[in-house]
Amino acid sequence: MPEPGLAAVHALCAAVTPPDPRTARRSQLRQRAQARPPDALGALDAVAHRVAGIRRDAAPGPLPAAVSVLAGDHGVARHGTSVYRHGYTARVLELIRAGHAPVCTLAARVPARVECADVGLCEAVGDQRYKIGTGTGDITRDAAMTPAQAVEAVLSGARYATDRLADAGLLAIGELGVGNTTPAAALTARLLDTAAADVVGAGSGVPADVVARKRRLVDVALARHADVPAGDPLALLAALGGFEIAGNVGVILAAAARRQVVVIDGTMTAVAALLAVRLCPASAGYLVAAHRSTEPAHRALLAGLGLDPLLDLGMRLGMASGATLALSLINGVLAVAASTPSARSAGLVPSR
């Protein structure tokens, strides 16, 4: 018998069913009869059909939107892998809670409310109901967390999603975590069986010598945890992950079970998405990629997920900023799909 936490993760996965392809097809047929050229909005029309299948509604119209940011600290950051130090993550989370961070300004334009939680900061910030630990271990020397903590973090993310995000049909997810591109690169390398040199980037904007140091650290971490099965997402999370990454795995699974559209942001949410899909393949149908960041790991992860991003703006801000920008695009095309009259009713039937 699996331990209770593991059984709860399995139950969460079992609650996810794939989106309905018949409703997505009805959305396509409906759009082709509208007073505009078929698929004239390109990738946005494709997203509208995908959302229709997720929501089981051929013309759902604009959806209530929310933005989520989970925060955690990383032990490997003590090697100087970021331009920022421990404590910075907590300060930025406080800015988000006060409504003064960039993501808050972007969300107000959607409009979407912003929710956030401390799931693994070294300092205590705000609501502590979802917190699992005070920063992860240094993955070059030890596991990031215990197996029990990894499971608990996934379930905590799911509980947070149920408590704070359940009313949003459209959900942008993001994270905060000084140094988290290093564990994300390590996870990407294991999940996609690639070399550290191919997935380590500048992260917060570090110079070339620090990028080289990050590659060495990822190589050390991969060697230390080489015995962890690549086919066991929870074991990989425990060995190489972060509390905010694990928490977002739970957010994705819980949102998919509620038939919410999940808009992923950058590298950290993409690696969480790939872990969620490895745990629960049906969750893949609920994901929309907002943008392609400057991190090489992000490009590899999007390819691994089979997702084409809506935007490619060279962003690396994090905190769900790219995903928040995409909310306006998605709700815009949903409004067009729901409100455009038929070509026949508008007297615009094409000539043959």
Tab-separated table of C-alpha atoms in Angstrom:
chain	number	residue	atom	x	y	z
A	1	MET	CA	0.000	0.000	0.000
A	2	PRO	CA	1.386	3.454	-0.872
A	3	GLU	CA	1.904	5.932	1.913
A	4	PRO	CA	-1.029	8.353	2.371
A	5	GLY	CA	0.730	11.303	0.696
A	6	LEU	CA	1.670	9.277	-2.360
A	7	ALA	CA	-1.852	7.863	-2.562
A	8	ALA	CA	-3.188	11.447	-2.492
A	9	VAL	CA	-0.940	12.419	-5.425
A	10	HIS	CA	-2.172	9.386	-7.360
A	11	ALA	CA	-5.775	10.365	-6.573
A	12	LEU	CA	-5.081	13.904	-7.806
A	13	CYS	CA	-3.763	12.495	-11.080
A	14	ALA	CA	-6.739	10.152	-11.414
A	15	ALA	CA	-9.105	13.139	-11.155
A	16	VAL	CA	-7.699	14.613	-14.388
A	17	THR	CA	-9.465	13.646	-17.608
A	18	PRO	CA	-8.357	14.830	-21.067
A	19	PRO	CA	-10.059	17.836	-22.684
A	20	ASP	CA	-12.994	17.015	-24.959
A	21	PRO	CA	-11.861	16.849	-28.624
A	22	ARG	CA	-15.462	16.941	-29.888
A	23	THR	CA	-16.050	20.348	-28.294
A	24	ALA	CA	-12.756	21.616	-29.728
A	25	ARG	CA	-13.925	20.444	-33.150
A	26	ARG	CA	-17.277	22.212	-32.706
A	27	SER	CA	-15.341	25.380	-31.915
A	28	GLN	CA	-13.438	25.016	-35.193
A	29	LEU	CA	-16.609	24.460	-37.223
A	30	ARG	CA	-18.301	27.409	-35.528
A	31	GLN	CA	-15.360	29.702	-36.290
A	32	ARG	CA	-15.300	28.675	-39.961
A	33	ALA	CA	-18.897	29.854	-40.294
A	34	GLN	CA	-18.170	33.287	-38.806
A	35	ALA	CA	-17.837	36.596	-40.603
A	36	ARG	CA	-14.074	36.379	-40.834
A	37	PRO	CA	-11.604	34.195	-42.732
A	38	PRO	CA	-11.054	30.718	-41.239
A	39	ASP	CA	-8.226	30.652	-38.665
A	40	ALA	CA	-7.389	34.271	-39.510
A	41	LEU	CA	-6.023	34.817	-35.988
A	42	GLY	CA	-3.561	31.973	-36.439
A	43	ALA	CA	-2.151	30.607	-33.200
A	44	LEU	CA	-4.780	32.503	-31.215
A	45	ASP	CA	-7.600	30.696	-33.001
A	46	ALA	CA	-5.847	27.414	-32.203
A	47	VAL	CA	-5.780	28.432	-28.526
A	48	ALA	CA	-9.502	29.284	-28.650
A	49	HIS	CA	-10.272	25.776	-29.921
A	50	ARG	CA	-8.014	24.286	-27.236
A	51	VAL	CA	-9.783	26.284	-24.531
A	52	ALA	CA	-13.159	25.146	-25.880
A	53	GLY	CA	-12.111	21.527	-25.378
A	54	ILE	CA	-10.803	22.272	-21.891
A	55	ARG	CA	-13.968	24.081	-20.817
A	56	ARG	CA	-16.338	21.700	-22.689
A	57	ASP	CA	-17.936	24.779	-24.274
A	58	ALA	CA	-17.596	25.627	-27.969
A	59	ALA	CA	-17.819	29.382	-27.251
A	60	PRO	CA	-16.966	30.045	-23.596
A	61	GLY	CA	-16.185	33.753	-24.071
A	62	PRO	CA	-13.638	35.567	-21.875
A	63	LEU	CA	-12.862	33.723	-18.652
A	64	PRO	CA	-12.259	35.007	-15.115
A	65	ALA	CA	-8.482	35.212	-14.797
A	66	ALA	CA	-6.017	34.886	-11.946
A	67	VAL	CA	-2.239	34.997	-11.622
A	68	SER	CA	-0.370	32.756	-9.190
A	69	VAL	CA	3.196	33.152	-7.897
A	70	LEU	CA	4.850	30.585	-5.597
A	71	ALA	CA	8.147	31.443	-3.886
A	72	GLY	CA	11.015	29.345	-2.549
A	73	ASP	CA	14.748	29.609	-1.827
A	74	HIS	CA	17.512	27.289	-3.068
A	75	GLY	CA	20.602	26.063	-1.251
A	76	VAL	CA	22.655	25.919	-4.446
A	77	ALA	CA	22.359	29.718	-4.743
A	78	ARG	CA	25.030	29.994	-2.031
A	79	HIS	CA	27.548	29.142	-4.770
A	80	GLY	CA	26.852	32.541	-6.342
A	81	THR	CA	24.711	31.340	-9.246
A	82	SER	CA	22.581	34.508	-9.308
A	83	VAL	CA	23.156	38.241	-9.313
A	84	TYR	CA	20.908	38.304	-6.225
A	85	ARG	CA	21.412	36.934	-2.718
A	86	HIS	CA	19.194	35.023	-0.326
A	87	GLY	CA	16.580	37.357	1.053
A	88	TYR	CA	15.842	38.958	-2.328
A	89	THR	CA	13.050	36.468	-3.036
A	90	ALA	CA	11.294	37.421	0.183
A	91	ARG	CA	11.531	41.131	-0.648
A	92	VAL	CA	9.980	40.614	-4.086
A	93	LEU	CA	7.208	38.456	-2.628
A	94	GLU	CA	6.431	41.293	-0.229
A	95	LEU	CA	6.197	43.651	-3.233
A	96	ILE	CA	3.718	41.302	-4.887
A	97	ARG	CA	1.653	41.066	-1.703
A	98	ALA	CA	1.580	44.872	-1.549
A	99	GLY	CA	0.518	45.123	-5.213
A	100	HIS	CA	3.663	46.982	-6.319
A	101	ALA	CA	5.553	44.342	-8.357
A	102	PRO	CA	5.614	44.422	-12.187
A	103	VAL	CA	3.293	41.426	-12.393
A	104	CYS	CA	0.668	43.315	-10.393
A	105	THR	CA	0.736	46.193	-12.892
A	106	LEU	CA	0.450	43.768	-15.812
A	107	ALA	CA	-2.366	41.829	-14.144
A	108	ALA	CA	-4.389	44.985	-13.522
A	109	ARG	CA	-4.518	45.552	-17.283
A	110	VAL	CA	-6.066	42.115	-17.982
A	111	PRO	CA	-7.789	42.372	-15.458
A	112	ALA	CA	-6.714	39.497	-13.232
A	113	ARG	CA	-6.156	39.250	-9.513
A	114	VAL	CA	-2.758	38.126	-8.219
A	115	GLU	CA	-2.355	35.401	-5.607
A	116	CYS	CA	0.964	34.349	-4.085
A	117	ALA	CA	2.384	32.092	-1.406
A	118	ASP	CA	5.590	31.357	0.457
A	119	VAL	CA	6.113	27.621	-0.026
A	120	GLY	CA	9.817	27.458	0.823
A	121	LEU	CA	11.508	30.752	1.681
A	122	CYS	CA	14.260	31.025	4.254
A	123	GLU	CA	12.265	33.889	5.775
A	124	ALA	CA	8.570	33.850	6.593
A	125	VAL	CA	6.441	36.001	4.272
A	126	GLY	CA	2.686	36.218	4.642
A	127	ASP	CA	0.438	33.178	4.904
A	128	GLN	CA	2.444	30.161	6.074
A	129	ARG	CA	-0.232	27.492	5.542
A	130	TYR	CA	1.404	26.223	2.348
A	131	LYS	CA	5.038	26.325	3.460
A	132	ILE	CA	7.016	23.071	3.400
A	133	GLY	CA	10.540	24.144	4.400
A	134	THR	CA	12.967	27.041	4.760
A	135	GLY	CA	14.875	26.666	1.510
A	136	THR	CA	16.095	23.528	-0.196
A	137	GLY	CA	19.346	21.674	0.337
A	138	ASP	CA	22.372	22.306	-1.881
A	139	ILE	CA	21.827	19.856	-4.760
A	140	THR	CA	25.574	19.562	-5.366
A	141	ARG	CA	26.005	18.083	-1.867
A	142	ASP	CA	22.649	16.674	-0.831
A	143	ALA	CA	19.066	16.185	-1.956
A	144	ALA	CA	16.984	19.307	-2.395
A	145	MET	CA	14.348	17.862	-0.057
A	146	THR	CA	13.238	14.550	1.376
A	147	PRO	CA	10.884	12.330	-0.645
A	148	ALA	CA	8.150	13.058	1.901
A	149	GLN	CA	8.681	16.815	1.494
A	150	ALA	CA	8.464	16.522	-2.301
A	151	VAL	CA	5.108	14.772	-2.040
A	152	GLU	CA	3.937	17.243	0.614
A	153	ALA	CA	4.951	20.187	-1.597
A	154	VAL	CA	2.934	18.863	-4.556
A	155	LEU	CA	-0.094	18.385	-2.316
A	156	SER	CA	0.399	21.808	-0.722
A	157	GLY	CA	0.373	23.396	-4.181
A	158	ALA	CA	-2.838	21.547	-4.998
A	159	ARG	CA	-4.404	22.700	-1.731
A	160	TYR	CA	-3.344	26.296	-2.384
A	161	ALA	CA	-4.884	26.077	-5.869
A	162	THR	CA	-8.148	24.826	-4.380
A	163	ASP	CA	-8.183	27.498	-1.671
A	164	ARG	CA	-7.104	30.497	-3.718
A	165	LEU	CA	-7.517	29.845	-7.443
A	166	ALA	CA	-10.557	27.636	-7.961
A	167	ASP	CA	-12.810	30.390	-9.340
A	168	ALA	CA	-10.502	31.292	-12.245
A	169	GLY	CA	-11.210	29.665	-15.583
A	170	LEU	CA	-7.923	31.075	-16.893
A	171	LEU	CA	-4.850	30.740	-14.693
A	172	ALA	CA	-1.340	32.156	-15.232
A	173	ILE	CA	1.287	30.459	-13.079
A	174	GLY	CA	4.719	31.702	-12.099
A	175	GLU	CA	7.351	31.587	-9.379
A	176	LEU	CA	10.103	33.371	-7.496
A	177	GLY	CA	13.351	31.814	-6.317
A	178	VAL	CA	16.894	33.144	-6.262
A	179	GLY	CA	19.135	30.577	-7.967
A	180	ASN	CA	16.305	28.414	-9.248
A	181	THR	CA	17.499	28.240	-12.863
A	182	THR	CA	20.284	25.901	-11.682
A	183	PRO	CA	18.004	23.169	-10.251
A	184	ALA	CA	15.627	23.729	-13.183
A	185	ALA	CA	18.497	23.064	-15.593
A	186	ALA	CA	19.457	19.924	-13.662
A	187	LEU	CA	15.863	18.659	-13.804
A	188	THR	CA	15.653	19.487	-17.508
A	189	ALA	CA	18.854	17.596	-18.234
A	190	ARG	CA	17.549	14.478	-16.475
A	191	LEU	CA	14.017	14.659	-17.853
A	192	LEU	CA	15.156	15.210	-21.442
A	193	ASP	CA	18.440	13.267	-21.254
A	194	THR	CA	20.612	16.145	-22.360
A	195	ALA	CA	23.873	17.744	-21.240
A	196	ALA	CA	24.172	20.634	-18.809
A	197	ALA	CA	25.919	22.700	-21.487
A	198	ASP	CA	22.741	22.586	-23.568
A	199	VAL	CA	20.326	23.797	-20.871
A	200	VAL	CA	22.225	26.217	-18.608
A	201	GLY	CA	21.834	29.922	-19.336
A	202	ALA	CA	22.416	33.336	-17.811
A	203	GLY	CA	19.341	33.201	-15.558
A	204	SER	CA	19.101	36.529	-13.750
A	205	GLY	CA	21.722	37.983	-16.098
A	206	VAL	CA	24.995	36.574	-14.739
A	207	PRO	CA	28.241	36.950	-16.743
A	208	ALA	CA	29.858	34.189	-18.797
A	209	ASP	CA	32.138	32.973	-15.971
A	210	VAL	CA	29.131	32.430	-13.708
A	211	VAL	CA	27.287	30.575	-16.482
A	212	ALA	CA	30.318	28.271	-16.695
A	213	ARG	CA	30.180	27.802	-12.908
A	214	LYS	CA	26.475	26.947	-13.137
A	215	ARG	CA	27.235	24.301	-15.765
A	216	ARG	CA	29.840	22.743	-13.482
A	217	LEU	CA	27.412	22.783	-10.564
A	218	VAL	CA	24.703	21.122	-12.643
A	219	ASP	CA	27.194	18.452	-13.740
A	220	VAL	CA	28.146	17.840	-10.100
A	221	ALA	CA	24.495	17.628	-9.062
A	222	LEU	CA	23.661	15.232	-11.893
A	223	ALA	CA	26.583	12.991	-10.974
A	224	ARG	CA	25.660	13.015	-7.272
A	225	HIS	CA	22.059	12.030	-8.023
A	226	ALA	CA	22.748	9.748	-11.002
A	227	ASP	CA	21.054	6.814	-9.269
A	228	VAL	CA	17.682	8.599	-9.091
A	229	PRO	CA	15.422	7.076	-11.778
A	230	ALA	CA	14.665	9.512	-14.589
A	231	GLY	CA	11.231	7.919	-14.870
A	232	ASP	CA	10.248	8.834	-11.297
A	233	PRO	CA	9.151	12.515	-11.303
A	234	LEU	CA	8.665	12.706	-7.525
A	235	ALA	CA	12.111	11.236	-6.853
A	236	LEU	CA	13.650	13.745	-9.278
A	237	LEU	CA	11.815	16.581	-7.528
A	238	ALA	CA	13.182	15.450	-4.181
A	239	ALA	CA	16.741	15.146	-5.467
A	240	LEU	CA	17.044	18.194	-7.726
A	241	GLY	CA	13.949	20.398	-7.425
A	242	GLY	CA	12.579	23.262	-5.417
A	243	PHE	CA	9.559	23.820	-3.221
A	244	GLU	CA	8.073	26.321	-5.679
A	245	ILE	CA	8.603	23.899	-8.589
A	246	ALA	CA	6.928	21.058	-6.699
A	247	GLY	CA	4.150	23.389	-5.581
A	248	ASN	CA	3.447	24.330	-9.181
A	249	VAL	CA	3.221	20.653	-10.115
A	250	GLY	CA	0.369	20.470	-7.608
A	251	VAL	CA	-1.210	23.674	-8.937
A	252	ILE	CA	-1.198	22.272	-12.493
A	253	LEU	CA	-2.710	18.935	-11.475
A	254	ALA	CA	-5.427	20.534	-9.330
A	255	ALA	CA	-6.260	23.077	-12.040
A	256	ALA	CA	-6.451	20.379	-14.710
A	257	ALA	CA	-8.806	18.358	-12.516
A	258	ARG	CA	-11.073	21.453	-12.369
A	259	ARG	CA	-10.840	22.022	-16.150
A	260	GLN	CA	-8.991	25.319	-15.800
A	261	VAL	CA	-6.748	26.641	-18.558
A	262	VAL	CA	-3.168	26.724	-17.229
A	263	VAL	CA	-0.893	29.320	-18.839
A	264	ILE	CA	2.725	28.532	-18.027
A	265	ASP	CA	5.393	31.225	-17.792
A	266	GLY	CA	9.146	30.553	-18.033
A	267	THR	CA	11.633	27.786	-17.321
A	268	MET	CA	10.500	26.948	-13.791
A	269	THR	CA	6.834	26.574	-14.676
A	270	ALA	CA	7.758	24.663	-17.826
A	271	VAL	CA	9.810	22.142	-15.841
A	272	ALA	CA	6.940	21.880	-13.340
A	273	ALA	CA	4.607	21.280	-16.286
A	274	LEU	CA	6.811	18.515	-17.695
A	275	LEU	CA	6.978	16.855	-14.279
A	276	ALA	CA	3.181	17.113	-13.995
A	277	VAL	CA	2.758	15.573	-17.448
A	278	ARG	CA	5.155	12.739	-16.575
A	279	LEU	CA	3.049	12.093	-13.462
A	280	CYS	CA	-0.281	12.565	-15.247
A	281	PRO	CA	-0.202	12.566	-19.078
A	282	ALA	CA	-3.808	13.846	-19.275
A	283	SER	CA	-2.712	17.162	-17.726
A	284	ALA	CA	-0.844	18.062	-20.952
A	285	GLY	CA	-4.109	19.053	-22.611
A	286	TYR	CA	-4.676	21.892	-20.136
A	287	LEU	CA	-1.412	23.738	-20.802
A	288	VAL	CA	-0.818	26.854	-22.888
A	289	ALA	CA	2.717	28.225	-23.273
A	290	ALA	CA	2.756	32.006	-22.873
A	291	HIS	CA	6.209	32.844	-24.184
A	292	ARG	CA	9.713	31.655	-24.965
A	293	SER	CA	12.307	33.085	-22.569
A	294	THR	CA	16.032	33.561	-23.085
A	295	GLU	CA	16.920	30.394	-21.115
A	296	PRO	CA	18.055	27.460	-23.277
A	297	ALA	CA	16.338	25.070	-20.861
A	298	HIS	CA	13.015	26.773	-21.590
A	299	ARG	CA	13.304	26.103	-25.300
A	300	ALA	CA	14.120	22.455	-24.643
A	301	LEU	CA	11.217	22.095	-22.199
A	302	LEU	CA	8.682	23.645	-24.574
A	303	ALA	CA	9.827	21.231	-27.262
A	304	GLY	CA	9.523	18.368	-24.784
A	305	LEU	CA	5.990	19.458	-23.952
A	306	GLY	CA	5.105	19.903	-27.625
A	307	LEU	CA	3.993	23.495	-27.022
A	308	ASP	CA	4.422	26.514	-29.290
A	309	PRO	CA	4.543	29.744	-27.247
A	310	LEU	CA	2.317	32.692	-28.076
A	311	LEU	CA	5.082	35.270	-27.540
A	312	ASP	CA	8.843	35.465	-28.065
A	313	LEU	CA	10.012	38.716	-26.482
A	314	GLY	CA	13.342	37.797	-24.892
A	315	MET	CA	11.802	38.015	-21.413
A	316	ARG	CA	13.431	36.754	-18.218
A	317	LEU	CA	11.534	38.638	-15.507
A	318	GLY	CA	9.793	35.640	-13.966
A	319	MET	CA	6.952	36.052	-11.439
A	320	ALA	CA	4.409	34.965	-14.110
A	321	SER	CA	4.967	38.180	-16.086
A	322	GLY	CA	4.974	36.540	-19.522
A	323	ALA	CA	2.009	34.346	-18.646
A	324	THR	CA	0.113	37.418	-17.439
A	325	LEU	CA	0.706	39.199	-20.754
A	326	ALA	CA	-0.711	36.169	-22.565
A	327	LEU	CA	-3.965	36.284	-20.559
A	328	SER	CA	-5.099	39.361	-22.492
A	329	LEU	CA	-4.395	37.651	-25.808
A	330	ILE	CA	-6.309	34.538	-24.798
A	331	ASN	CA	-9.325	36.369	-23.426
A	332	GLY	CA	-9.250	38.614	-26.489
A	333	VAL	CA	-9.566	35.727	-28.929
A	334	LEU	CA	-12.194	34.064	-26.718
A	335	ALA	CA	-14.235	37.280	-26.932
A	336	VAL	CA	-13.858	37.368	-30.724
A	337	ALA	CA	-14.822	33.691	-31.029
A	338	ALA	CA	-17.942	34.180	-28.904
A	339	SER	CA	-19.195	37.486	-30.330
A	340	THR	CA	-18.434	37.484	-34.061
A	341	PRO	CA	-21.654	36.880	-36.023
A	342	SER	CA	-21.979	34.224	-38.669
A	343	ALA	CA	-21.005	35.129	-42.204
A	344	ARG	CA	-24.517	34.295	-43.394
A	345	SER	CA	-26.233	36.602	-40.883
A	346	ALA	CA	-23.852	39.412	-41.805
A	347	GLY	CA	-24.408	38.926	-45.538
A	348	LEU	CA	-20.766	37.958	-46.024
A	349	VAL	CA	-21.086	34.508	-47.540
A	350	PRO	CA	-17.958	34.100	-49.724
A	351	SER	CA	-18.473	33.903	-53.482
A	352	ARG	CA	-17.723	30.560	-55.070
